[in-house]
PDB file of N, CA and C in Angstrom:
ATOM      1  N   MET K   1       2.654  -6.571 -20.946  1.00  0.00           N
ATOM      2  CA  MET K   1       3.401  -7.798 -20.775  1.00  0.00           C
ATOM      3  C   MET K   1       4.895  -7.532 -20.804  1.00  0.00           C
ATOM      4  N   PHE K   2       5.321  -6.608 -21.657  1.00  0.00           N
ATOM      5  CA  PHE K   2       6.752  -6.350 -21.763  1.00  0.00           C
ATOM      6  C   PHE K   2       7.274  -5.544 -20.578  1.00  0.00           C
ATOM      7  N   GLY K   3       6.404  -4.839 -19.882  1.00  0.00           N
ATOM      8  CA  GLY K   3       6.805  -4.072 -18.712  1.00  0.00           C
ATOM      9  C   GLY K   3       6.771  -4.894 -17.440  1.00  0.00           C
ATOM     10  N   LEU K   4       6.632  -6.192 -17.579  1.00  0.00           N
ATOM     11  CA  LEU K   4       6.488  -7.077 -16.432  1.00  0.00           C
ATOM     12  C   LEU K   4       7.703  -7.038 -15.515  1.00  0.00           C
ATOM     13  N   PHE K   5       8.881  -6.982 -16.095  1.00  0.00           N
ATOM     14  CA  PHE K   5      10.105  -7.028 -15.294  1.00  0.00           C
ATOM     15  C   PHE K   5      10.788  -5.666 -15.200  1.00  0.00           C
ATOM     16  N   LYS K   6      10.092  -4.626 -15.616  1.00  0.00           N
ATOM     17  CA  LYS K   6      10.661  -3.292 -15.586  1.00  0.00           C
ATOM     18  C   LYS K   6      10.725  -2.789 -14.144  1.00  0.00           C
ATOM     19  N   LYS K   7      11.857  -2.276 -13.760  1.00  0.00           N
ATOM     20  CA  LYS K   7      12.036  -1.707 -12.426  1.00  0.00           C
ATOM     21  C   LYS K   7      11.439  -0.308 -12.408  1.00  0.00           C
ATOM     22  N   SER K   8      10.809   0.045 -11.305  1.00  0.00           N
ATOM     23  CA  SER K   8      10.273   1.394 -11.195  1.00  0.00           C
ATOM     24  C   SER K   8      11.403   2.343 -10.800  1.00  0.00           C
ATOM     25  N   THR K   9      11.312   3.552 -11.299  1.00  0.00           N
ATOM     26  CA  THR K   9      12.345   4.541 -11.016  1.00  0.00           C
ATOM     27  C   THR K   9      12.132   5.116  -9.622  1.00  0.00           C
ATOM     28  N   GLU K  10      13.106   5.854  -9.160  1.00  0.00           N
ATOM     29  CA  GLU K  10      13.025   6.486  -7.843  1.00  0.00           C
ATOM     30  C   GLU K  10      11.857   7.470  -7.798  1.00  0.00           C
ATOM     31  N   LYS K  11      11.661   8.192  -8.886  1.00  0.00           N
ATOM     32  CA  LYS K  11      10.573   9.167  -8.942  1.00  0.00           C
ATOM     33  C   LYS K  11       9.212   8.471  -8.867  1.00  0.00           C
ATOM     34  N   GLU K  12       9.064   7.348  -9.547  1.00  0.00           N
ATOM     35  CA  GLU K  12       7.810   6.603  -9.511  1.00  0.00           C
ATOM     36  C   GLU K  12       7.525   6.072  -8.112  1.00  0.00           C
ATOM     37  N   LYS K  13       8.556   5.624  -7.425  1.00  0.00           N
ATOM     38  CA  LYS K  13       8.393   5.136  -6.059  1.00  0.00           C
ATOM     39  C   LYS K  13       7.937   6.270  -5.134  1.00  0.00           C
ATOM     40  N   LEU K  14       8.560   7.449  -5.297  1.00  0.00           N
ATOM     41  CA  LEU K  14       8.202   8.593  -4.465  1.00  0.00           C
ATOM     42  C   LEU K  14       6.779   9.069  -4.769  1.00  0.00           C
ATOM     43  N   GLN K  15       6.375   9.005  -6.034  1.00  0.00           N
ATOM     44  CA  GLN K  15       5.019   9.416  -6.394  1.00  0.00           C
ATOM     45  C   GLN K  15       3.990   8.485  -5.764  1.00  0.00           C
ATOM     46  N   ALA K  16       4.279   7.195  -5.756  1.00  0.00           N
ATOM     47  CA  ALA K  16       3.352   6.236  -5.155  1.00  0.00           C
ATOM     48  C   ALA K  16       3.259   6.462  -3.647  1.00  0.00           C
ATOM     49  N   LYS K  17       4.397   6.714  -3.014  1.00  0.00           N
ATOM     50  CA  LYS K  17       4.402   6.955  -1.579  1.00  0.00           C
ATOM     51  C   LYS K  17       3.674   8.254  -1.247  1.00  0.00           C
ATOM     52  N   TYR K  18       3.846   9.272  -2.094  1.00  0.00           N
ATOM     53  CA  TYR K  18       3.155  10.550  -1.911  1.00  0.00           C
ATOM     54  C   TYR K  18       1.640  10.353  -1.985  1.00  0.00           C
ATOM     55  N   ALA K  19       1.191   9.611  -2.976  1.00  0.00           N
ATOM     56  CA  ALA K  19      -0.248   9.360  -3.134  1.00  0.00           C
ATOM     57  C   ALA K  19      -0.807   8.611  -1.925  1.00  0.00           C
ATOM     58  N   LYS K  20      -0.052   7.649  -1.428  1.00  0.00           N
ATOM     59  CA  LYS K  20      -0.497   6.873  -0.273  1.00  0.00           C
ATOM     60  C   LYS K  20      -0.590   7.759   0.976  1.00  0.00           C
ATOM     61  N   LEU K  21       0.390   8.621   1.171  1.00  0.00           N
ATOM     62  CA  LEU K  21       0.376   9.517   2.327  1.00  0.00           C
ATOM     63  C   LEU K  21      -0.786  10.497   2.246  1.00  0.00           C
ATOM     64  N   MET K  22      -1.070  11.014   1.065  1.00  0.00           N
ATOM     65  CA  MET K  22      -2.184  11.952   0.916  1.00  0.00           C
ATOM     66  C   MET K  22      -3.519  11.257   1.152  1.00  0.00           C
ATOM     67  N   GLU K  23      -3.627  10.004   0.740  1.00  0.00           N
ATOM     68  CA  GLU K  23      -4.848   9.240   0.996  1.00  0.00           C
ATOM     69  C   GLU K  23      -5.045   9.026   2.495  1.00  0.00           C
ATOM     70  N   GLN K  24      -3.960   8.674   3.187  1.00  0.00           N
ATOM     71  CA  GLN K  24      -4.037   8.486   4.629  1.00  0.00           C
ATOM     72  C   GLN K  24      -4.394   9.796   5.323  1.00  0.00           C
ATOM     73  N   ALA K  25      -3.828  10.894   4.854  1.00  0.00           N
ATOM     74  CA  ALA K  25      -4.116  12.198   5.449  1.00  0.00           C
ATOM     75  C   ALA K  25      -5.588  12.549   5.275  1.00  0.00           C
ATOM     76  N   HIS K  26      -6.136  12.228   4.131  1.00  0.00           N
ATOM     77  CA  HIS K  26      -7.549  12.515   3.896  1.00  0.00           C
ATOM     78  C   HIS K  26      -8.442  11.705   4.841  1.00  0.00           C
ATOM     79  N   LYS K  27      -8.100  10.435   5.030  1.00  0.00           N
ATOM     80  CA  LYS K  27      -8.888   9.599   5.943  1.00  0.00           C
ATOM     81  C   LYS K  27      -8.770  10.103   7.377  1.00  0.00           C
ATOM     82  N   LEU K  28      -7.566  10.501   7.774  1.00  0.00           N
ATOM     83  CA  LEU K  28      -7.353  10.977   9.135  1.00  0.00           C
ATOM     84  C   LEU K  28      -7.983  12.340   9.382  1.00  0.00           C
ATOM     85  N   SER K  29      -8.183  13.109   8.335  1.00  0.00           N
ATOM     86  CA  SER K  29      -8.739  14.457   8.515  1.00  0.00           C
ATOM     87  C   SER K  29     -10.150  14.418   9.091  1.00  0.00           C
ATOM     88  N   LYS K  30     -10.803  13.294   8.954  1.00  0.00           N
ATOM     89  CA  LYS K  30     -12.162  13.160   9.474  1.00  0.00           C
ATOM     90  C   LYS K  30     -12.180  12.824  10.963  1.00  0.00           C
ATOM     91  N   THR K  31     -11.076  12.279  11.478  1.00  0.00           N
ATOM     92  CA  THR K  31     -11.058  11.851  12.871  1.00  0.00           C
ATOM     93  C   THR K  31      -9.990  12.545  13.713  1.00  0.00           C
ATOM     94  N   ASN K  32      -8.784  12.725  13.159  1.00  0.00           N
ATOM     95  CA  ASN K  32      -7.672  13.244  13.947  1.00  0.00           C
ATOM     96  C   ASN K  32      -6.908  14.273  13.107  1.00  0.00           C
ATOM     97  N   ARG K  33      -7.192  15.537  13.333  1.00  0.00           N
ATOM     98  CA  ARG K  33      -6.618  16.600  12.517  1.00  0.00           C
ATOM     99  C   ARG K  33      -5.098  16.698  12.682  1.00  0.00           C
ATOM    100  N   ARG K  34      -4.600  16.485  13.884  1.00  0.00           N
ATOM    101  CA  ARG K  34      -3.158  16.591  14.131  1.00  0.00           C
ATOM    102  C   ARG K  34      -2.390  15.516  13.360  1.00  0.00           C
ATOM    103  N   ALA K  35      -2.896  14.296  13.375  1.00  0.00           N
ATOM    104  CA  ALA K  35      -2.247  13.211  12.636  1.00  0.00           C
ATOM    105  C   ALA K  35      -2.335  13.463  11.134  1.00  0.00           C
ATOM    106  N   SER K  36      -3.446  14.027  10.698  1.00  0.00           N
ATOM    107  CA  SER K  36      -3.613  14.361   9.287  1.00  0.00           C
ATOM    108  C   SER K  36      -2.573  15.396   8.855  1.00  0.00           C
ATOM    109  N   ASP K  37      -2.369  16.400   9.668  1.00  0.00           N
ATOM    110  CA  ASP K  37      -1.372  17.428   9.360  1.00  0.00           C
ATOM    111  C   ASP K  37       0.032  16.838   9.301  1.00  0.00           C
ATOM    112  N   ALA K  38       0.327  15.875  10.158  1.00  0.00           N
ATOM    113  CA  ALA K  38       1.637  15.224  10.148  1.00  0.00           C
ATOM    114  C   ALA K  38       1.844  14.461   8.841  1.00  0.00           C
ATOM    115  N   LYS K  39       0.801  13.778   8.375  1.00  0.00           N
ATOM    116  CA  LYS K  39       0.899  13.034   7.111  1.00  0.00           C
ATOM    117  C   LYS K  39       1.095  13.980   5.931  1.00  0.00           C
ATOM    118  N   VAL K  40       0.405  15.108   5.966  1.00  0.00           N
ATOM    119  CA  VAL K  40       0.562  16.097   4.897  1.00  0.00           C
ATOM    120  C   VAL K  40       1.981  16.650   4.905  1.00  0.00           C
ATOM    121  N   ALA K  41       2.542  16.864   6.075  1.00  0.00           N
ATOM    122  CA  ALA K  41       3.922  17.360   6.174  1.00  0.00           C
ATOM    123  C   ALA K  41       4.900  16.344   5.585  1.00  0.00           C
ATOM    124  N   GLU K  42       4.696  15.063   5.873  1.00  0.00           N
ATOM    125  CA  GLU K  42       5.545  14.015   5.289  1.00  0.00           C
ATOM    126  C   GLU K  42       5.419  14.018   3.774  1.00  0.00           C
ATOM    127  N   ALA K  43       4.205  14.174   3.283  1.00  0.00           N
ATOM    128  CA  ALA K  43       3.970  14.191   1.843  1.00  0.00           C
ATOM    129  C   ALA K  43       4.661  15.388   1.195  1.00  0.00           C
ATOM    130  N   GLU K  44       4.652  16.523   1.869  1.00  0.00           N
ATOM    131  CA  GLU K  44       5.319  17.715   1.339  1.00  0.00           C
ATOM    132  C   GLU K  44       6.832  17.497   1.247  1.00  0.00           C
ATOM    133  N   GLU K  45       7.409  16.808   2.221  1.00  0.00           N
ATOM    134  CA  GLU K  45       8.835  16.500   2.173  1.00  0.00           C
ATOM    135  C   GLU K  45       9.153  15.629   0.962  1.00  0.00           C
ATOM    136  N   LEU K  46       8.291  14.648   0.697  1.00  0.00           N
ATOM    137  CA  LEU K  46       8.488  13.800  -0.476  1.00  0.00           C
ATOM    138  C   LEU K  46       8.364  14.603  -1.766  1.00  0.00           C
ATOM    139  N   LEU K  47       7.458  15.551  -1.781  1.00  0.00           N
ATOM    140  CA  LEU K  47       7.274  16.395  -2.952  1.00  0.00           C
ATOM    141  C   LEU K  47       8.540  17.196  -3.233  1.00  0.00           C
ATOM    142  N   HIS K  48       9.185  17.705  -2.190  1.00  0.00           N
ATOM    143  CA  HIS K  48      10.435  18.439  -2.361  1.00  0.00           C
ATOM    144  C   HIS K  48      11.537  17.520  -2.876  1.00  0.00           C
ATOM    145  N   LYS K  49      11.576  16.286  -2.400  1.00  0.00           N
ATOM    146  CA  LYS K  49      12.564  15.328  -2.877  1.00  0.00           C
ATOM    147  C   LYS K  49      12.352  15.036  -4.364  1.00  0.00           C
ATOM    148  N   MET K  50      11.087  14.901  -4.778  1.00  0.00           N
ATOM    149  CA  MET K  50      10.786  14.648  -6.185  1.00  0.00           C
ATOM    150  C   MET K  50      11.217  15.825  -7.049  1.00  0.00           C
ATOM    151  N   GLU K  51      11.019  17.040  -6.561  1.00  0.00           N
ATOM    152  CA  GLU K  51      11.442  18.226  -7.310  1.00  0.00           C
ATOM    153  C   GLU K  51      12.946  18.267  -7.433  1.00  0.00           C
ATOM    154  N   ASN K  52      13.661  17.824  -6.419  1.00  0.00           N
ATOM    155  CA  ASN K  52      15.128  17.840  -6.464  1.00  0.00           C
ATOM    156  C   ASN K  52      15.676  16.784  -7.406  1.00  0.00           C
ATOM    157  N   LEU K  53      14.934  15.726  -7.651  1.00  0.00           N
ATOM    158  CA  LEU K  53      15.389  14.678  -8.566  1.00  0.00           C
ATOM    159  C   LEU K  53      15.386  15.143 -10.019  1.00  0.00           C
ATOM    160  N   GLU K  54      14.513  16.077 -10.332  1.00  0.00           N
ATOM    161  CA  GLU K  54      14.398  16.529 -11.722  1.00  0.00           C
ATOM    162  C   GLU K  54      15.499  17.402 -12.155  1.00  0.00           C
TER     163      GLU K  54
END
């Protein structure tokens, strides 16, 4: 209840976006390998950004 109005940090936002991209990549890996690889590449870029924030 007390965290109701808490703003998420930049790192938390990037982690959520990373998880979403990896989920999409997993779904695409069953149908379109090229699109899946593109999503994984985007996720890797976000991972590097998260490492630079620390």
